[in-house]
């Protein structure tokens, strides 16, 4: 139980600073997507975190706890919201690259390394508490899957919509 002499713990500061920084980046970057595409991309990022945390954090797996306890509280919800911009930034960055098959795999690898680094920082801040032998490198296949699914979303919905908007209208 929190006492009056405690303000915020390190994991809570991590969530606040990371969330504000990530959402600020989205706000200040030049706009590339419609408002609906932006909101949906943020929700996809949040969805994947919630889905995998609630798969990996509950029985029968129960590999880690998020934040200070195994019960969901406001800081868990804020941590899920904090991760929303990462899907947006992943797609945004990809739109800036010259496209080729090797670019896709290199970009996926860079973002997987970035994701593992972000998870390591979150673990050090106390956002994650591993147990039952879970190690951070076990997250690599999850990041590869999530980033690939996010890229499929981009290819099928954002890029397809852009292509339709850029086609000349039939008169």
Short mmCIF file of N, CA, C and O in Angstrom, two decimals, residues 70-145:
data_model
loop_
_atom_site.label_atom_id
_atom_site.label_comp_id
_atom_site.label_asym_id
_atom_site.label_seq_id
_atom_site.Cartn_x
_atom_site.Cartn_y
_atom_site.Cartn_z
N UNK A 70 0.20 -8.24 -9.44
CA UNK A 70 -0.40 -9.03 -10.51
C UNK A 70 -1.86 -8.66 -10.76
O UNK A 70 -2.53 -9.29 -11.54
N UNK A 71 -2.33 -7.63 -10.09
CA UNK A 71 -3.69 -7.13 -10.32
C UNK A 71 -3.62 -5.89 -11.23
O UNK A 71 -2.70 -5.11 -11.16
N UNK A 72 -4.63 -5.74 -12.07
CA UNK A 72 -4.66 -4.59 -12.98
C UNK A 72 -5.06 -3.34 -12.21
O UNK A 72 -6.03 -3.33 -11.47
N UNK A 73 -4.27 -2.27 -12.41
CA UNK A 73 -4.61 -0.98 -11.82
C UNK A 73 -4.43 0.11 -12.88
O UNK A 73 -4.13 -0.19 -14.04
N UNK A 74 -4.61 1.33 -12.49
CA UNK A 74 -4.55 2.46 -13.44
C UNK A 74 -3.18 2.54 -14.13
O UNK A 74 -3.10 2.90 -15.30
N UNK A 75 -2.11 2.18 -13.42
CA UNK A 75 -0.78 2.25 -14.02
C UNK A 75 -0.58 1.19 -15.10
O UNK A 75 0.15 1.42 -16.07
N UNK A 76 -1.26 0.07 -14.96
CA UNK A 76 -1.23 -0.93 -16.03
C UNK A 76 -1.91 -0.37 -17.27
O UNK A 76 -1.39 -0.48 -18.39
N UNK A 77 -3.06 0.22 -17.08
CA UNK A 77 -3.80 0.82 -18.21
C UNK A 77 -2.96 1.92 -18.86
O UNK A 77 -2.85 1.98 -20.09
N UNK A 78 -2.34 2.77 -18.07
CA UNK A 78 -1.49 3.82 -18.62
C UNK A 78 -0.28 3.25 -19.35
O UNK A 78 0.16 3.80 -20.36
N UNK A 79 0.25 2.13 -18.85
CA UNK A 79 1.39 1.51 -19.54
C UNK A 79 0.95 0.97 -20.90
O UNK A 79 1.70 1.04 -21.87
N UNK A 80 -0.26 0.43 -20.99
CA UNK A 80 -0.76 -0.04 -22.28
C UNK A 80 -0.92 1.13 -23.25
O UNK A 80 -0.55 1.04 -24.42
N UNK A 81 -1.49 2.21 -22.76
CA UNK A 81 -1.67 3.41 -23.60
C UNK A 81 -0.32 3.98 -24.02
O UNK A 81 -0.16 4.47 -25.14
N UNK A 82 0.67 3.88 -23.14
CA UNK A 82 2.01 4.39 -23.43
C UNK A 82 2.60 3.73 -24.69
O UNK A 82 3.32 4.37 -25.44
N UNK A 83 2.28 2.46 -24.93
CA UNK A 83 2.86 1.74 -26.06
C UNK A 83 2.17 2.00 -27.39
O UNK A 83 2.69 1.63 -28.44
N UNK A 84 1.01 2.64 -27.40
CA UNK A 84 0.29 2.92 -28.63
C UNK A 84 1.12 3.61 -29.70
O UNK A 84 1.11 3.20 -30.87
N UNK A 85 1.86 4.66 -29.34
CA UNK A 85 2.62 5.38 -30.37
C UNK A 85 3.71 4.58 -31.06
O UNK A 85 4.14 4.92 -32.15
N UNK A 86 4.15 3.49 -30.46
CA UNK A 86 5.23 2.74 -31.08
C UNK A 86 4.79 2.09 -32.39
O UNK A 86 5.58 2.03 -33.34
N UNK A 87 3.55 1.65 -32.49
CA UNK A 87 3.04 1.13 -33.76
C UNK A 87 3.00 2.25 -34.80
O UNK A 87 3.38 2.06 -35.95
N UNK A 88 2.53 3.42 -34.38
CA UNK A 88 2.47 4.58 -35.28
C UNK A 88 3.88 4.95 -35.76
O UNK A 88 4.10 5.15 -36.95
N UNK A 89 4.83 5.03 -34.85
CA UNK A 89 6.20 5.43 -35.20
C UNK A 89 6.86 4.38 -36.10
O UNK A 89 7.64 4.71 -36.99
N UNK A 90 6.54 3.11 -35.86
CA UNK A 90 7.05 2.03 -36.71
C UNK A 90 6.58 2.22 -38.15
O UNK A 90 7.37 2.18 -39.09
N UNK A 91 5.30 2.45 -38.33
CA UNK A 91 4.75 2.63 -39.67
C UNK A 91 5.24 3.96 -40.27
O UNK A 91 5.61 4.02 -41.44
N UNK A 92 5.25 5.00 -39.48
CA UNK A 92 5.70 6.31 -39.95
C UNK A 92 7.13 6.21 -40.49
O UNK A 92 7.43 6.70 -41.58
N UNK A 93 8.00 5.59 -39.72
CA UNK A 93 9.39 5.44 -40.15
C UNK A 93 9.51 4.64 -41.43
O UNK A 93 10.33 4.95 -42.31
N UNK A 94 8.68 3.61 -41.56
CA UNK A 94 8.73 2.79 -42.76
C UNK A 94 8.34 3.58 -44.00
O UNK A 94 8.87 3.35 -45.08
N UNK A 95 7.43 4.53 -43.87
CA UNK A 95 7.01 5.33 -45.03
C UNK A 95 8.15 6.23 -45.52
O UNK A 95 8.09 6.71 -46.65
N UNK A 96 9.16 6.46 -44.70
CA UNK A 96 10.27 7.33 -45.08
C UNK A 96 11.38 6.59 -45.83
O UNK A 96 12.26 7.23 -46.40
N UNK A 97 11.33 5.26 -45.81
CA UNK A 97 12.40 4.46 -46.41
C UNK A 97 12.14 4.13 -47.87
O UNK A 97 11.00 4.07 -48.30
N UNK A 98 13.24 3.91 -48.59
CA UNK A 98 13.12 3.32 -49.92
C UNK A 98 12.75 1.86 -49.72
O UNK A 98 13.36 1.16 -48.93
N UNK A 99 11.77 1.41 -50.46
CA UNK A 99 11.23 0.07 -50.22
C UNK A 99 11.93 -0.99 -51.07
O UNK A 99 12.13 -0.81 -52.26
N UNK A 100 12.27 -2.07 -50.41
CA UNK A 100 12.73 -3.30 -51.07
C UNK A 100 12.56 -4.41 -50.05
O UNK A 100 12.30 -4.16 -48.87
N UNK A 101 12.70 -5.66 -50.49
CA UNK A 101 12.54 -6.78 -49.56
C UNK A 101 13.60 -6.73 -48.47
O UNK A 101 13.32 -6.98 -47.31
N UNK A 102 14.83 -6.38 -48.84
CA UNK A 102 15.89 -6.32 -47.83
C UNK A 102 15.66 -5.15 -46.87
O UNK A 102 15.97 -5.26 -45.68
N UNK A 103 15.11 -4.06 -47.35
CA UNK A 103 14.79 -2.93 -46.48
C UNK A 103 13.77 -3.35 -45.43
O UNK A 103 13.92 -3.02 -44.26
N UNK A 104 12.77 -4.10 -45.85
CA UNK A 104 11.73 -4.55 -44.91
C UNK A 104 12.35 -5.39 -43.80
O UNK A 104 12.10 -5.15 -42.62
N UNK A 105 13.17 -6.36 -44.16
CA UNK A 105 13.76 -7.24 -43.14
C UNK A 105 14.74 -6.49 -42.24
O UNK A 105 14.78 -6.72 -41.03
N UNK A 106 15.52 -5.59 -42.82
CA UNK A 106 16.44 -4.79 -42.01
C UNK A 106 15.65 -3.89 -41.05
O UNK A 106 15.98 -3.79 -39.87
N UNK A 107 14.60 -3.27 -41.55
CA UNK A 107 13.77 -2.39 -40.72
C UNK A 107 13.11 -3.18 -39.59
O UNK A 107 13.07 -2.74 -38.44
N UNK A 108 12.63 -4.36 -39.90
CA UNK A 108 12.03 -5.24 -38.90
C UNK A 108 13.06 -5.62 -37.83
O UNK A 108 12.76 -5.59 -36.63
N UNK A 109 14.26 -5.92 -38.25
CA UNK A 109 15.34 -6.27 -37.32
C UNK A 109 15.70 -5.08 -36.42
O UNK A 109 15.82 -5.23 -35.20
N UNK A 110 15.82 -3.90 -37.00
CA UNK A 110 16.14 -2.70 -36.21
C UNK A 110 15.06 -2.44 -35.17
O UNK A 110 15.35 -2.16 -34.00
N UNK A 111 13.79 -2.55 -35.56
CA UNK A 111 12.70 -2.31 -34.62
C UNK A 111 12.58 -3.41 -33.56
O UNK A 111 12.16 -3.15 -32.44
N UNK A 112 12.96 -4.62 -33.91
CA UNK A 112 12.98 -5.69 -32.91
C UNK A 112 14.04 -5.38 -31.87
O UNK A 112 13.80 -5.52 -30.66
N UNK A 113 15.21 -4.96 -32.30
CA UNK A 113 16.27 -4.57 -31.36
C UNK A 113 15.82 -3.38 -30.52
O UNK A 113 16.03 -3.35 -29.30
N UNK A 114 15.19 -2.40 -31.16
CA UNK A 114 14.66 -1.25 -30.42
C UNK A 114 13.64 -1.70 -29.38
O UNK A 114 13.64 -1.23 -28.23
N UNK A 115 12.76 -2.63 -29.76
CA UNK A 115 11.72 -3.12 -28.84
C UNK A 115 12.32 -3.86 -27.66
O UNK A 115 11.88 -3.67 -26.51
N UNK A 116 13.31 -4.67 -27.90
CA UNK A 116 13.99 -5.39 -26.81
C UNK A 116 14.68 -4.39 -25.88
O UNK A 116 14.64 -4.52 -24.65
N UNK A 117 15.29 -3.37 -26.45
CA UNK A 117 15.94 -2.33 -25.64
C UNK A 117 14.91 -1.58 -24.80
O UNK A 117 15.14 -1.34 -23.61
N UNK A 118 13.78 -1.23 -25.40
CA UNK A 118 12.71 -0.55 -24.66
C UNK A 118 12.18 -1.45 -23.54
O UNK A 118 11.93 -0.97 -22.42
N UNK A 119 12.02 -2.74 -23.82
CA UNK A 119 11.56 -3.67 -22.78
C UNK A 119 12.59 -3.77 -21.66
O UNK A 119 12.23 -3.83 -20.49
N UNK A 120 13.87 -3.80 -22.02
CA UNK A 120 14.93 -3.87 -21.00
C UNK A 120 14.88 -2.63 -20.10
O UNK A 120 15.01 -2.74 -18.88
N UNK A 121 14.70 -1.46 -20.70
CA UNK A 121 14.58 -0.23 -19.90
C UNK A 121 13.36 -0.29 -18.99
O UNK A 121 13.43 0.09 -17.82
N UNK A 122 12.24 -0.77 -19.54
CA UNK A 122 11.02 -0.90 -18.74
C UNK A 122 11.23 -1.90 -17.61
O UNK A 122 10.77 -1.69 -16.48
N UNK A 123 11.93 -2.99 -17.88
CA UNK A 123 12.23 -3.99 -16.84
C UNK A 123 13.08 -3.38 -15.73
O UNK A 123 12.79 -3.55 -14.55
N UNK A 124 14.10 -2.62 -16.13
CA UNK A 124 14.96 -1.96 -15.13
C UNK A 124 14.18 -0.94 -14.31
O UNK A 124 14.49 -0.72 -13.14
N UNK A 125 13.19 -0.33 -14.91
CA UNK A 125 12.37 0.66 -14.21
C UNK A 125 11.29 0.00 -13.35
O UNK A 125 10.60 0.67 -12.59
N UNK A 126 11.13 -1.31 -13.49
CA UNK A 126 10.13 -2.02 -12.68
C UNK A 126 8.76 -2.14 -13.31
O UNK A 126 7.80 -2.48 -12.63
N UNK A 127 8.66 -1.88 -14.61
CA UNK A 127 7.38 -2.05 -15.28
C UNK A 127 7.09 -3.55 -15.44
O UNK A 127 5.95 -3.98 -15.32
N UNK A 128 8.12 -4.33 -15.70
CA UNK A 128 7.97 -5.78 -15.82
C UNK A 128 8.77 -6.47 -14.72
O UNK A 128 9.87 -6.05 -14.38
N UNK A 129 8.19 -7.55 -14.20
CA UNK A 129 8.83 -8.38 -13.19
C UNK A 129 8.76 -9.82 -13.68
O UNK A 129 7.71 -10.46 -13.58
N UNK A 130 9.88 -10.31 -14.25
CA UNK A 130 9.91 -11.65 -14.82
C UNK A 130 9.94 -12.71 -13.73
O UNK A 130 10.47 -12.50 -12.64
N UNK A 131 9.40 -13.87 -14.09
CA UNK A 131 9.47 -15.01 -13.18
C UNK A 131 9.32 -16.29 -14.00
O UNK A 131 9.15 -16.23 -15.22
N UNK A 132 9.41 -17.41 -13.32
CA UNK A 132 9.32 -18.74 -13.95
C UNK A 132 10.34 -18.91 -15.06
O UNK A 132 10.06 -19.55 -16.08
N UNK A 133 11.50 -18.31 -14.90
CA UNK A 133 12.58 -18.48 -15.87
C UNK A 133 12.46 -17.65 -17.13
O UNK A 133 13.24 -17.85 -18.07
N UNK A 134 11.51 -16.73 -17.17
CA UNK A 134 11.35 -15.91 -18.38
C UNK A 134 12.57 -15.01 -18.54
O UNK A 134 13.09 -14.45 -17.59
N UNK A 135 13.05 -14.89 -19.77
CA UNK A 135 14.18 -14.02 -20.11
C UNK A 135 13.75 -13.08 -21.23
O UNK A 135 12.89 -13.42 -22.05
N UNK A 136 14.37 -11.95 -21.28
CA UNK A 136 13.97 -10.92 -22.24
C UNK A 136 14.05 -11.42 -23.68
O UNK A 136 13.22 -11.06 -24.51
N UNK A 137 15.02 -12.26 -24.00
CA UNK A 137 15.15 -12.71 -25.39
C UNK A 137 13.98 -13.61 -25.81
O UNK A 137 13.78 -13.83 -27.00
N UNK A 138 13.17 -14.08 -24.85
CA UNK A 138 11.96 -14.83 -25.20
C UNK A 138 10.95 -13.93 -25.90
O UNK A 138 10.04 -14.42 -26.57
N UNK A 139 11.10 -12.62 -25.76
CA UNK A 139 10.19 -11.67 -26.38
C UNK A 139 10.47 -11.44 -27.86
O UNK A 139 9.64 -10.89 -28.57
N UNK A 140 11.63 -11.86 -28.33
CA UNK A 140 12.00 -11.60 -29.73
C UNK A 140 10.97 -12.15 -30.71
O UNK A 140 10.53 -11.41 -31.60
N UNK A 141 10.52 -13.41 -30.60
CA UNK A 141 9.51 -13.89 -31.57
C UNK A 141 8.20 -13.10 -31.48
O UNK A 141 7.53 -12.90 -32.50
N UNK A 142 7.86 -12.65 -30.29
CA UNK A 142 6.63 -11.86 -30.14
C UNK A 142 6.77 -10.53 -30.88
O UNK A 142 5.87 -10.11 -31.60
N UNK A 143 7.92 -9.86 -30.71
CA UNK A 143 8.14 -8.60 -31.42
C UNK A 143 8.15 -8.81 -32.93
O UNK A 143 7.58 -8.01 -33.68
N UNK A 144 8.79 -9.87 -33.39
CA UNK A 144 8.80 -10.14 -34.83
C UNK A 144 7.37 -10.36 -35.35
O UNK A 144 7.02 -9.85 -36.42
N UNK A 145 6.56 -11.08 -34.59
CA UNK A 145 5.16 -11.31 -34.99
C UNK A 145 4.36 -10.01 -34.98
O UNK A 145 3.68 -9.68 -35.96
#
